[in-house]
Amino acid sequence: MAAIQSRTREQIRRAVAANLDQLPSSSATGNGTSTTLLDTTLIGGDDEYNGGWLVFTSGTNDGLIRRVTDYASSTGTFTFTPAASASTATNDTYEFWRSEFPPTRIHELINESIIQRTPRGLVHDEDISNHGHIRDSRYSIPSDMIAVSAIDYRYAYDSEQIQDANVAWSEVVDANVTLTADTEDFKANNASLRIQTNVGGTVSNGDVLAAQAITSTDLRRMDAVEFFFKSTTATNAGDYTLNLSSSSSLGTITETLSIPAVAARTWTYCRVSLANPELDGAIISVGIKAVSTNTRYIYINDIKAVNTESAVFNRLWSGSYRIDREGREVFLTEQARKEVGYSLIRMVGYRLPVLLNADATACEIDPSLVTARATSKALFTLARGSVTDPDDNDRRAAYFEGVASQSEQSLPILKPGTKMVD
């Protein structure tokens, strides 16, 4: 992929301002009020800047856009409306935009310029939310991925098994849960741990639902814990936590891992980063705590710690899978299922570039393309033909569109074999 120098929305807006011959950014030279700003460095008579726009770029009012209603040359005072969040202060930075170029419209043009790009303007993306199983042939494509260029599977990595979670745990069992080794619904090790909550009473917030003693395990080389999780009703992130302890019965918890949100009745492969791996040298107990107290069945299976940087991936032949565009799924052939087996799946593809909806948001495609195209669009809004266009905005707009088109040619070409989803 071609290297670019990233720019934020504010930096792109300033570049567009330079192309449109706007004033350079400035700063207040004294304290004002919530409806006035003082800058004695400006040149111009009374009412010179009336109807223009102020964009505050620092201080309490950072990000606000206000319309100038009056300008007093003798004191360098802008009066604006509506009132700002707080009084303006010395050294507050701001931009002034002429009335014909409302900053909100410039922001829209910047985003339109990002949207109006060829498929070569897509952003490389990877996803590791799926995990293979010999019985599964379909895997969901992430909602923001619009093209798939490759399917990889993890065939080697450093790991430590924490607990298979294929038996009913017995070290700690809450009085209001029932534990079962479910031999019909599992992903690994011939069974999963099923926990039925609120049996005969309500589980309290923070209760340990179940815990299991394990052989002392050193996780200091690892950086994440992976496991399968399922619930009969949808859960939110943090409704349950997976806990690791260097003491029996979760006596001293060294890791509290928030279990991600899952959809109802769907096995989800979860990966949660370890917060304190340097303290995880002798883990002897693993358990699940409740934060949500809803009545449901939850399942967990195959809990292991991994060193994510050690992963080595193999790539499937592109002819061994196809894209179901309507269902937004990857379908593996029988041979591909056998090759992937029980392995983490990495989807490699492309997503749309993010739109710039805040000044600090960085542009993910060539900012020179976005700057030139936004400038062209802004000038086209003023073009009125040769007689009524004394500033020659039409010709200037065409020039900047030419610059944008040239920048567009430098965007990277999609990898061969890329399959579109949307």
PDB file of C-alpha atoms in Angstrom, residues 15 17 20 29 33 42 48 58 85 90 154 218 223 232 240 255 277 286 307 313 316 337 355 375 384 398 404 418:
ATOM      1  CA  ALA A  15      -5.391  23.219   3.596  1.00  0.00           C
ATOM      2  CA  ALA A  17      -8.806  27.297   3.453  1.00  0.00           C
ATOM      3  CA  LEU A  20      -9.723  29.224  -1.111  1.00  0.00           C
ATOM      4  CA  THR A  29      -5.381  38.784  22.058  1.00  0.00           C
ATOM      5  CA  THR A  33     -17.385  37.037  26.555  1.00  0.00           C
ATOM      6  CA  LEU A  42      -6.680  41.923  12.165  1.00  0.00           C
ATOM      7  CA  GLU A  48     -15.446  44.019   7.574  1.00  0.00           C
ATOM      8  CA  SER A  58      -8.812  25.412  21.242  1.00  0.00           C
ATOM      9  CA  SER A  85     -20.231  27.467  25.825  1.00  0.00           C
ATOM     10  CA  THR A  90      -6.607  35.183  25.544  1.00  0.00           C
ATOM     11  CA  ARG A 154      -3.816 -20.108  12.415  1.00  0.00           C
ATOM     12  CA  ASP A 218       2.327 -19.950  34.305  1.00  0.00           C
ATOM     13  CA  ASP A 223      -1.033 -11.720  26.503  1.00  0.00           C
ATOM     14  CA  THR A 232     -29.568 -18.439  25.399  1.00  0.00           C
ATOM     15  CA  TYR A 240     -20.119 -11.868  33.040  1.00  0.00           C
ATOM     16  CA  GLU A 255      -7.262 -11.187  36.281  1.00  0.00           C
ATOM     17  CA  PRO A 277       0.369 -11.040  32.809  1.00  0.00           C
ATOM     18  CA  VAL A 286     -10.550 -20.171  37.161  1.00  0.00           C
ATOM     19  CA  ASN A 307       0.738 -15.316  22.881  1.00  0.00           C
ATOM     20  CA  PHE A 313      -1.064 -18.353   9.535  1.00  0.00           C
ATOM     21  CA  LEU A 316      -6.497 -20.902   1.797  1.00  0.00           C
ATOM     22  CA  ARG A 337     -13.127 -27.158   6.191  1.00  0.00           C
ATOM     23  CA  LEU A 355     -15.665   9.786   7.534  1.00  0.00           C
ATOM     24  CA  THR A 375     -11.639  22.629  -2.744  1.00  0.00           C
ATOM     25  CA  ARG A 384     -21.857  31.032 -12.398  1.00  0.00           C
ATOM     26  CA  ALA A 398     -11.622  22.339 -12.722  1.00  0.00           C
ATOM     27  CA  ALA A 404      -7.698  15.238  -7.225  1.00  0.00           C
ATOM     28  CA  THR A 418     -10.513  -9.862  -4.042  1.00  0.00           C
TER      29      THR A 418
END
